[in-house]
Coordinates of C-alpha atoms in Angstrom, one line a residue:
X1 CA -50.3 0.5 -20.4
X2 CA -47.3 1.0 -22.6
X3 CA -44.6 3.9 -22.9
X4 CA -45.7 7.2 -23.9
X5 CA -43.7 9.2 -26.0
X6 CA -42.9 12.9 -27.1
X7 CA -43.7 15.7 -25.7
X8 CA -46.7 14.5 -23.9
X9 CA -44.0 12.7 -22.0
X10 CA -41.7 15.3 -20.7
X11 CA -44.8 17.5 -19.8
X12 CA -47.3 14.1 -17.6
X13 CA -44.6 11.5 -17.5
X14 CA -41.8 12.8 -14.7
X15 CA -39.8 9.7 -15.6
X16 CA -39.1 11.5 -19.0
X17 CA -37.8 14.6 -16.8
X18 CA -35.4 12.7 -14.7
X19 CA -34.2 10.8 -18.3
X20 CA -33.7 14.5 -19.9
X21 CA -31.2 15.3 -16.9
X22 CA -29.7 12.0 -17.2
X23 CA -29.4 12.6 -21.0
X24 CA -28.1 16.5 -20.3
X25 CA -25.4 14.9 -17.8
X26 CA -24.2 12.4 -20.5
X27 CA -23.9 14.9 -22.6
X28 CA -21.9 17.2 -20.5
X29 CA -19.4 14.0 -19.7
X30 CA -19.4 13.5 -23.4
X31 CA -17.8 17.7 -24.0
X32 CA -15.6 17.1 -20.7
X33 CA -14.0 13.7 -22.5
X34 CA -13.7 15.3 -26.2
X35 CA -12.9 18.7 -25.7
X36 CA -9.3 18.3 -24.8
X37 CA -8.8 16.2 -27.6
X38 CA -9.7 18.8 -30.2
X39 CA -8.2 22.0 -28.2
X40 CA -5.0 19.4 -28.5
X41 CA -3.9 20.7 -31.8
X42 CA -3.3 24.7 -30.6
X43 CA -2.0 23.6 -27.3
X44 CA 0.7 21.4 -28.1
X45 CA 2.6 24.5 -29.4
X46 CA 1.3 27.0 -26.8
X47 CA 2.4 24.5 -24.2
X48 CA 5.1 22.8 -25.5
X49 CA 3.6 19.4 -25.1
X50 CA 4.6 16.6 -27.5
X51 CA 1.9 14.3 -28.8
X52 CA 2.8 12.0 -26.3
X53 CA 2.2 14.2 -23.7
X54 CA -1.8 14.3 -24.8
X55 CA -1.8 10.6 -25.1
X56 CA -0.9 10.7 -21.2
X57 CA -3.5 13.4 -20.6
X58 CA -6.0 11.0 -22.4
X59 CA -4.8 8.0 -20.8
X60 CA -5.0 9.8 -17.1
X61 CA -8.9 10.9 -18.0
X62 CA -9.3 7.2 -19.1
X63 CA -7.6 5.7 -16.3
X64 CA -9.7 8.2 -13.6
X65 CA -12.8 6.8 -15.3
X66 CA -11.6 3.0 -15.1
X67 CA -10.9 2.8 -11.6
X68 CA -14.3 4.6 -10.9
X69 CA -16.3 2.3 -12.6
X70 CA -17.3 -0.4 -9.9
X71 CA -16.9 1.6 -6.9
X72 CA -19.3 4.1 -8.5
X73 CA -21.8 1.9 -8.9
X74 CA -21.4 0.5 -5.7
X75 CA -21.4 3.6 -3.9
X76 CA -24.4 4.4 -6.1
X77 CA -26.3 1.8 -4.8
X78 CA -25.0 3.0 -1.1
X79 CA -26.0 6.6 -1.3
X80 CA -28.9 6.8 -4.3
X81 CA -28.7 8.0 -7.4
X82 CA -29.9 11.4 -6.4
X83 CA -26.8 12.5 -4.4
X84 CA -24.2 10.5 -6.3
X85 CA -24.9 12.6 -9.4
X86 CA -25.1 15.6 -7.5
X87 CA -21.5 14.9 -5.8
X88 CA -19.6 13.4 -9.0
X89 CA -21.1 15.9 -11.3
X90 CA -19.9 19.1 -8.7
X91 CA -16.6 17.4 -8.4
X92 CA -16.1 17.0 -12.7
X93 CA -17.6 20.4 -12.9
X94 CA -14.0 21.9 -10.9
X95 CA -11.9 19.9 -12.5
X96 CA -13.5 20.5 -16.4
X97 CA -12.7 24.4 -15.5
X98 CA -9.5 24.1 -13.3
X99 CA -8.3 22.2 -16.6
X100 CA -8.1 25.4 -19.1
X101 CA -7.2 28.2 -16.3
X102 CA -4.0 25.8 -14.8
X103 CA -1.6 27.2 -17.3
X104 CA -2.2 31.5 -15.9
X105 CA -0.6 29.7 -12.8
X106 CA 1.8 26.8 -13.7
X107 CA 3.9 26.1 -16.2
X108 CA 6.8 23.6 -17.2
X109 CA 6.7 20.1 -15.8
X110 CA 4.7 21.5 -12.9
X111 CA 1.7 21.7 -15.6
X112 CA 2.2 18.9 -17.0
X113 CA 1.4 17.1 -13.9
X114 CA -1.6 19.3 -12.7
X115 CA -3.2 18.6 -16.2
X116 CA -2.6 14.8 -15.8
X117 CA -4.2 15.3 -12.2
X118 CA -7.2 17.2 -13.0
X119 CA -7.8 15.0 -16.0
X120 CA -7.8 11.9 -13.6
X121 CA -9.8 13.9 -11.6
X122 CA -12.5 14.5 -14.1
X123 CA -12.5 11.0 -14.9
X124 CA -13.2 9.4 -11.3
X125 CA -16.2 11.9 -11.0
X126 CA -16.9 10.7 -14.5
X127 CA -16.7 7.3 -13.5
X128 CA -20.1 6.0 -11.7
X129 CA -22.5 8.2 -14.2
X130 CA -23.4 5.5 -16.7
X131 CA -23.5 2.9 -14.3
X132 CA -25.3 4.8 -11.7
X133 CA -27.3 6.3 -15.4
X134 CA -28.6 2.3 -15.8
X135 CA -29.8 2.2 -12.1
X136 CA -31.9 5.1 -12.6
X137 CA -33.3 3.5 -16.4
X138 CA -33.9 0.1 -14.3
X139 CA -36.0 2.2 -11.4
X140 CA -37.8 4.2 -13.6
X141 CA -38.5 1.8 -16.4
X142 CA -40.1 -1.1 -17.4
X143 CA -37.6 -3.7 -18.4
X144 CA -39.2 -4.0 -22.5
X145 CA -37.7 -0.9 -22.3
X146 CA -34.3 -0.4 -21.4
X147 CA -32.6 -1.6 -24.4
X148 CA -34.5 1.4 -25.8
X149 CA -33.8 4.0 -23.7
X150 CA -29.8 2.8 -23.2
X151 CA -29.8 3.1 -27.1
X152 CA -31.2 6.4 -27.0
X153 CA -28.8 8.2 -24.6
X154 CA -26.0 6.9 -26.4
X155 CA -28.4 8.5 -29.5
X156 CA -27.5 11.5 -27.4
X157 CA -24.3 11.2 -26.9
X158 CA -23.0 10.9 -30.5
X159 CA -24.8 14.1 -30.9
X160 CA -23.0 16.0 -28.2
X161 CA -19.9 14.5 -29.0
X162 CA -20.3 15.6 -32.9
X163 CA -21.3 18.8 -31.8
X164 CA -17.8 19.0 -29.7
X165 CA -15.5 19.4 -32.1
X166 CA -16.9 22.1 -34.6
X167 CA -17.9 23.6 -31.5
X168 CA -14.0 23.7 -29.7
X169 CA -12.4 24.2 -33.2
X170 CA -14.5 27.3 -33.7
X171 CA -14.1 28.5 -30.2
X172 CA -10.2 27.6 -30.3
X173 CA -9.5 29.4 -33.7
X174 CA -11.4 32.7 -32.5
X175 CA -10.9 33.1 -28.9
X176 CA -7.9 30.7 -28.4
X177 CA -8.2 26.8 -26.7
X178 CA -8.6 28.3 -23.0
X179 CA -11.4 30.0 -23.5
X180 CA -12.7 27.2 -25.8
X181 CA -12.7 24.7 -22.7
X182 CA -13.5 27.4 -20.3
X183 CA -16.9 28.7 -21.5
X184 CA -19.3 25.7 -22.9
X185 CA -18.2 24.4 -19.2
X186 CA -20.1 26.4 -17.2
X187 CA -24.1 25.6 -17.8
X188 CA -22.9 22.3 -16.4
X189 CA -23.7 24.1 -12.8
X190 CA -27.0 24.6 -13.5
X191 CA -27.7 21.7 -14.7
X192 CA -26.7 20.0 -11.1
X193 CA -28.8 22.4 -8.9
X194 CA -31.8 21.2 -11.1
X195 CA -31.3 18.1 -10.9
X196 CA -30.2 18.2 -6.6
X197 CA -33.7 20.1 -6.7
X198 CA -35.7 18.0 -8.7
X199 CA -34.3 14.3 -8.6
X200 CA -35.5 11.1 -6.8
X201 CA -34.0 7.4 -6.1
X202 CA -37.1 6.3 -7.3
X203 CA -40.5 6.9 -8.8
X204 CA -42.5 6.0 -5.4
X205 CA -40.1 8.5 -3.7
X206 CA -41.7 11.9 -6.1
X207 CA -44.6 13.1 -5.3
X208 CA -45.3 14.6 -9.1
X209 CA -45.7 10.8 -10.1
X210 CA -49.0 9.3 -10.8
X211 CA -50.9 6.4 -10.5
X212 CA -51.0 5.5 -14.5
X213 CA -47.5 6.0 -14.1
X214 CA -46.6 3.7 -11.7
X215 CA -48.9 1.2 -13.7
X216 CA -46.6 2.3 -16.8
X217 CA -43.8 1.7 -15.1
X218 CA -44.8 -1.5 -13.5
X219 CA -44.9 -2.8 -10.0
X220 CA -41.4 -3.2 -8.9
X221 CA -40.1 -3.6 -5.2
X222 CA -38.8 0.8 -4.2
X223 CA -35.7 1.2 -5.3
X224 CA -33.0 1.3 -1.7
X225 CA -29.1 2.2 -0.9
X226 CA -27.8 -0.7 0.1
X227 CA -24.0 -1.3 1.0
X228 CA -21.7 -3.8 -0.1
X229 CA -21.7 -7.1 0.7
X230 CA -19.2 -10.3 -0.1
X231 CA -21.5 -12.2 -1.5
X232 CA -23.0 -9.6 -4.0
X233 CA -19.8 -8.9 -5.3
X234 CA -19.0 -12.7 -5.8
X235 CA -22.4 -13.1 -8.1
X236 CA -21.7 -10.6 -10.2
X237 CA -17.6 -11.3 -10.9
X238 CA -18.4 -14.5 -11.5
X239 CA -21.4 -14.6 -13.8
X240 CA -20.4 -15.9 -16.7
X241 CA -22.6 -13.8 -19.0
X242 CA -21.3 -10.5 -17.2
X243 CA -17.5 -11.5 -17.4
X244 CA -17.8 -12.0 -21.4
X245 CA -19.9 -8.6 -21.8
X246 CA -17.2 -7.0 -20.3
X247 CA -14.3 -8.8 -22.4
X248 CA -16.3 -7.9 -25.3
X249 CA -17.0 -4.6 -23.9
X250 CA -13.0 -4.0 -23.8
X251 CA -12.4 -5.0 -27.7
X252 CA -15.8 -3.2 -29.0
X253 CA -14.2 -0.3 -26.8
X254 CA -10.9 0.1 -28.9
X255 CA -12.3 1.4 -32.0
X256 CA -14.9 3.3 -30.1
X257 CA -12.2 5.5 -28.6
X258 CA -9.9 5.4 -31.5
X259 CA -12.5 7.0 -33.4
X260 CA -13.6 9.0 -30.7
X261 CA -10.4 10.6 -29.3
X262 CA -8.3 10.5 -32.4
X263 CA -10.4 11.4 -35.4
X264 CA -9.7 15.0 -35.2
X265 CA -5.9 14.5 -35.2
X266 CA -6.3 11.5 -38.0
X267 CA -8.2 13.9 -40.4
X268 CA -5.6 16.8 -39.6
X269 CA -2.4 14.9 -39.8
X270 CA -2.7 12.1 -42.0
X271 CA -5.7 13.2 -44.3
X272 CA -4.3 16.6 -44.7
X273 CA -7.4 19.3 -43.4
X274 CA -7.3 22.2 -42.0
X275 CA -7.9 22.7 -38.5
X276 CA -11.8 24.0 -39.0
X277 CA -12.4 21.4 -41.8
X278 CA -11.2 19.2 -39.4
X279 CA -13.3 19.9 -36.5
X280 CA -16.5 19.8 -39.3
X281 CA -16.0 16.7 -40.6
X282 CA -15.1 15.1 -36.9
X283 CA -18.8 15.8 -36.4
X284 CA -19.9 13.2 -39.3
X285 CA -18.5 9.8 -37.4
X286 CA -19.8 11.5 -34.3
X287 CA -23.4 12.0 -35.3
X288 CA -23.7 8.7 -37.0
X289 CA -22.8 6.7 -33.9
X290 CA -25.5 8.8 -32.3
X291 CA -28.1 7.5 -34.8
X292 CA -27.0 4.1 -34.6
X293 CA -26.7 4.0 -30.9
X294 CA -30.7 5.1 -31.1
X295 CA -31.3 2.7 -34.4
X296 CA -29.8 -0.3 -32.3
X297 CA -31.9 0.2 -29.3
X298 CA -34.7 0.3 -31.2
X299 CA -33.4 -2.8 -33.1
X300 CA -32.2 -4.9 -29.9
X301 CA -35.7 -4.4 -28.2
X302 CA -37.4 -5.8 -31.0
X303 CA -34.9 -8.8 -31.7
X304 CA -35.9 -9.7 -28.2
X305 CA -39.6 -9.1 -28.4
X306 CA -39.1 -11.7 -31.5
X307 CA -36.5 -14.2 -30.9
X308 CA -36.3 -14.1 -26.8
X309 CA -33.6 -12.3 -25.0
X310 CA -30.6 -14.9 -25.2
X311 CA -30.8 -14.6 -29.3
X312 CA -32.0 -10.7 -29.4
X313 CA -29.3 -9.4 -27.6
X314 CA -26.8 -11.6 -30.2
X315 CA -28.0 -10.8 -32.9
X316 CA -26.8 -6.9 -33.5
X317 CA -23.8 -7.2 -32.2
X318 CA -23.1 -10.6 -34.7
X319 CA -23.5 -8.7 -37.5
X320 CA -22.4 -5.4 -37.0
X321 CA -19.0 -5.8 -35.2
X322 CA -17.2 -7.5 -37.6
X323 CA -18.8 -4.8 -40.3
X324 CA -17.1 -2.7 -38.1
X325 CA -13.9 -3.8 -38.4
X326 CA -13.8 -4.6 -42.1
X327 CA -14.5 -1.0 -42.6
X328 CA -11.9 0.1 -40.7
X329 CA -10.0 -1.6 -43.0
X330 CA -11.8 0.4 -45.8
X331 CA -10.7 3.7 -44.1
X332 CA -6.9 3.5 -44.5
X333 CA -6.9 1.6 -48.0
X334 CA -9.1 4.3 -49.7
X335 CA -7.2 7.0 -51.2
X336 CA -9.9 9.8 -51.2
X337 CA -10.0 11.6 -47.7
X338 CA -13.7 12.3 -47.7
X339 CA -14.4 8.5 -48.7
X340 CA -12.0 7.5 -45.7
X341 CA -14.7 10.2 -43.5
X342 CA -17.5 8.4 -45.0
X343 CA -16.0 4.7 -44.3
X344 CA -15.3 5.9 -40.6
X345 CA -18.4 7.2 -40.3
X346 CA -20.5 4.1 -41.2
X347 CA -17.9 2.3 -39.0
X348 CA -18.8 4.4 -35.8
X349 CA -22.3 3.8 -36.6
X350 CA -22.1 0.3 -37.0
X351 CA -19.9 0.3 -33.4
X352 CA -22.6 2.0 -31.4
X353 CA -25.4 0.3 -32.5
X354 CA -24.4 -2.0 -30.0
X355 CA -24.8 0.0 -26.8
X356 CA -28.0 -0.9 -26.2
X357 CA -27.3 -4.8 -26.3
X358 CA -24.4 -4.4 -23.8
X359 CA -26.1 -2.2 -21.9
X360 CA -29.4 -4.0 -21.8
X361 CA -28.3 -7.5 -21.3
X362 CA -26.2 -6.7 -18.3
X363 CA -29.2 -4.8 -16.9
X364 CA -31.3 -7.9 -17.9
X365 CA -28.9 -10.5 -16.4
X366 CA -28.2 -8.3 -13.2
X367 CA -31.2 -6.5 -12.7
X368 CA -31.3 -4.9 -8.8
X369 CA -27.6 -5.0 -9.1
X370 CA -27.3 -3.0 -12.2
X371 CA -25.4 -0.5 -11.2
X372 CA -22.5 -3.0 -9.5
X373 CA -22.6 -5.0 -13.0
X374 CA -23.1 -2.4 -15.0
X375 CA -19.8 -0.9 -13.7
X376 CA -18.0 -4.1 -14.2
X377 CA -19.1 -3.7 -17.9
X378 CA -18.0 0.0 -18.4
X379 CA -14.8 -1.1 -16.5
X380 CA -13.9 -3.2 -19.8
X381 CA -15.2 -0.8 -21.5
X382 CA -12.6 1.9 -20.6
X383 CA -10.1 -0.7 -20.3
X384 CA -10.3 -0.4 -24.7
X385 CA -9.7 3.3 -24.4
X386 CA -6.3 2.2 -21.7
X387 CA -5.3 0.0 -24.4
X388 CA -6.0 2.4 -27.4
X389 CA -4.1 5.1 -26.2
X390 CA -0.8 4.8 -25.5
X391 CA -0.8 2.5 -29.1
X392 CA -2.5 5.6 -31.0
X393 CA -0.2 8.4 -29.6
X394 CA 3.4 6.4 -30.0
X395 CA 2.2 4.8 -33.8
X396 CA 0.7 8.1 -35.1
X397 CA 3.1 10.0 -33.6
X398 CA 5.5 7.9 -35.7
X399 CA 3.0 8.4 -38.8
X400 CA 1.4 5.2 -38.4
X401 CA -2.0 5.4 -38.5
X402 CA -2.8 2.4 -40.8
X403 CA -1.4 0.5 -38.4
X404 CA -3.3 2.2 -35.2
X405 CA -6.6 0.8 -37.2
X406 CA -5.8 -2.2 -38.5
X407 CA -5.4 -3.4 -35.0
X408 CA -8.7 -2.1 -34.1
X409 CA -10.4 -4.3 -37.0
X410 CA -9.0 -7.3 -35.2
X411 CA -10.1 -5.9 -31.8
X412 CA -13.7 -5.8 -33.7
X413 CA -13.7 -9.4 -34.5
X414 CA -13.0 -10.4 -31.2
X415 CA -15.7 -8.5 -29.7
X416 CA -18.2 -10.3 -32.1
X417 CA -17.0 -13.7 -31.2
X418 CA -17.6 -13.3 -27.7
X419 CA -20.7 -13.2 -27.9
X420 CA -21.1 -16.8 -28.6
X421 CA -21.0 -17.9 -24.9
X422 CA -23.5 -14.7 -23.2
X423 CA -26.5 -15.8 -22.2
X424 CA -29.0 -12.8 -21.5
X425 CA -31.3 -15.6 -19.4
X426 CA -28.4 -16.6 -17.4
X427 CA -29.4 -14.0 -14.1
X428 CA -27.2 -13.0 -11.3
X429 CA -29.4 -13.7 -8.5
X430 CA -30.2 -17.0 -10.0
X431 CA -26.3 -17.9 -10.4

């Protein structure tokens, strides 16, 4: 039988369930990563903090999450999927609040480092969801679909992220930034006692699952923790196909995190908004790399289902990456600051409609070790927003933005090329 959709789904299918926490927890990750870059603006005055200074909060959230990347899946794939989230999620939960309320008792250089701490903090907790996110779409899955459902939780995503900024710059311009971090924080606690509660490694492991489902799903060997070995490790670092994903992953990742983190302060300082028009039209990029992210899913599963996976997975990311980057292009050369929204926002769309073909050709090539290789991957990944961040805060706090995304149109290209040598039937195991 195929997939079932809707809301037949969430209400017969428990798969959909454990995807709707998985969606809520990307979602959450997605406020903890955006919201400090929009409460930047009011407190750079309130604490003294030069632009700089954010870059390096940035860059320690960014650097957290790096680092976390393999190990979290690997300790994923150790411990299960059920009490990884519950542990990383509890532990980002502290640090997302600590962040706002560290200023009633520090202040000075003192603060400075504590901020830089907890936002390193956040980041390793953040670090093994999406990787640890892909073993639970690979257990509870069938493989026609993962390209899919990877596409749609970065659909999700972009939405959460868009609603992030309106939602902060309204909070920070009526309540203040503290209490604009502070309070859309704390559902995230109830969302990790439901999922403690409800959560299983694998389909076979819940009783709520049925037969048809397990049909549905397709007979696959029970999903087990499993420690590292040597020789795992070794197949995935040296798979060809993985290593390029993740070089890709790392150019592709640059203008998603240019956009991402430093759209607000683009549209405030160089395009001249105000602070609430600001957070408004920060939304617009951010939705449309939601619906792209779902578009290309939906687009990469049937490029396979056509032309096989070694040209599906290609052929979105051929065409859209260097779109990407002559847009980019577009947005600094236009004069009119709502045509330079609209040119970033077709460029963020055109970016994320590539999440599923990263994401689901690592999963294909890795398959039981998705969540090691999967981790590699979003290792590059983050390894763009390292690279992007220190170069966005020292140019554009030099008032050169131009420049900032220029060099992201080249990182664009690059990405595209790369794709030339992945092969989406080249398969760990097999290497």
């Amino acid at each position: 039988m195929g997939e079932v959709s809707g809301i037949y789904s969430l209400t017969h299918r428990v798969r959909w369930r454990i995807y709707a926490l998985l969606f809520t927890f990307g979602c959450i990750a997605y406020f903890q990563k955006s919201g400090l870059t929009v409460a930047a603006e009011r407190m750079m005055p309130a604490l003294h903090l030069s632009q700089v200074q954010i870059g390096w909060l940035e860059w320690s959230l960014i650097l957290g999450y790096t680092l976390f990347q393999f190990p979290g899946g690997l300790l994923g794939q150790r411990w299960g999927t059920r009490l990884t989230f519950t542990v990383i999620s509890t532990v980002a939960f502290f640090g997302t609040v600590l962040t706002p309320l560290a200023p009633e008792a520090l202040q000075g250089s003192a603060l400075f480092v504590a901020l830089c701490a907890l936002q390193c903090l956040v980041g390793v907790a953040q670090g093994p969801i999406f990787p640890v996110g892909a073993g639970i779409v690979e257990a509870w899955f069938p493989p026609k679909s993962w390209a899919f459902v990877q596409g749609m939780q970065s659909l999700g995503l972009g939405f959460a992220s868009a609603l992030t900024a309106p939602l902060v710059a309204y909070l920070m311009s009526t309540v203040g930034w503290q209490q604009a971090l502070l309070w859309p924080a704390l559902p995230a606690a109830g969302v990790i006692v439901l999922w403690a509660w409800y959560a299983r490694n694998s389909p076979r492991e819940h009783r709520g699952v049925s037969a048809e489902e397990l049909v549905e799903i397709g007979e696959r060997p029970a999903a087990e923790a499993r420690p590292l070995s040597v020789s795992r490790v070794k197949k995935i670092l040296v798979n060809r196909s993985v290593l390029l994903l993740t070089l890709s992953y790392v150019c592709m990742n640059y203008v998603y995190y240019l956009i991402s983190f430093w759209c607000f302060l683009y549209l405030v300082q160089e395009r001249h908004f105000n602070v609430l028009e600001g957070g408004l039209l920060t939304a617009a990029p951010q939705f449309a790399a939601g619906l792209g992210a779902g578009v290309g899913g939906k687009l990469v599963s049937m490029a396979c289902s056509r032309f096989g996976a070694r040209r599906g997975f290609r052929l979105v990311p051929f065409l859209s990456l260097p779109s990407a980057g002559l847009l980019l292009i577009v947005t600094v050369a236009v004069g009119n600051a709502y045509l330079a929204v609209a040119a970033l926002s077709l460029t963020y769309f055109l970016i994320e409609l590539n999440e599923g073909a990263y994401w689901g050709t690592t999963m294909f090539v890795a398959r039981e070790e998705c969540m090691a290789a999967t981790g590699v991957l979003n290792t590059g990944g983050n390894v763009g927003g390292l690279i992007v961040t220190p170069i966005a805060a020292a140019l554009s706090g030099a008032g050169h933005w131009s420049l900032v995304f220029l060099i992201g149109a080249a990182f664009a290209l690059v990405s595209a090329l790369l794709w030339f040598g992945i092969d989406a039937d080249q398969r760990v195991a097999a290497a």
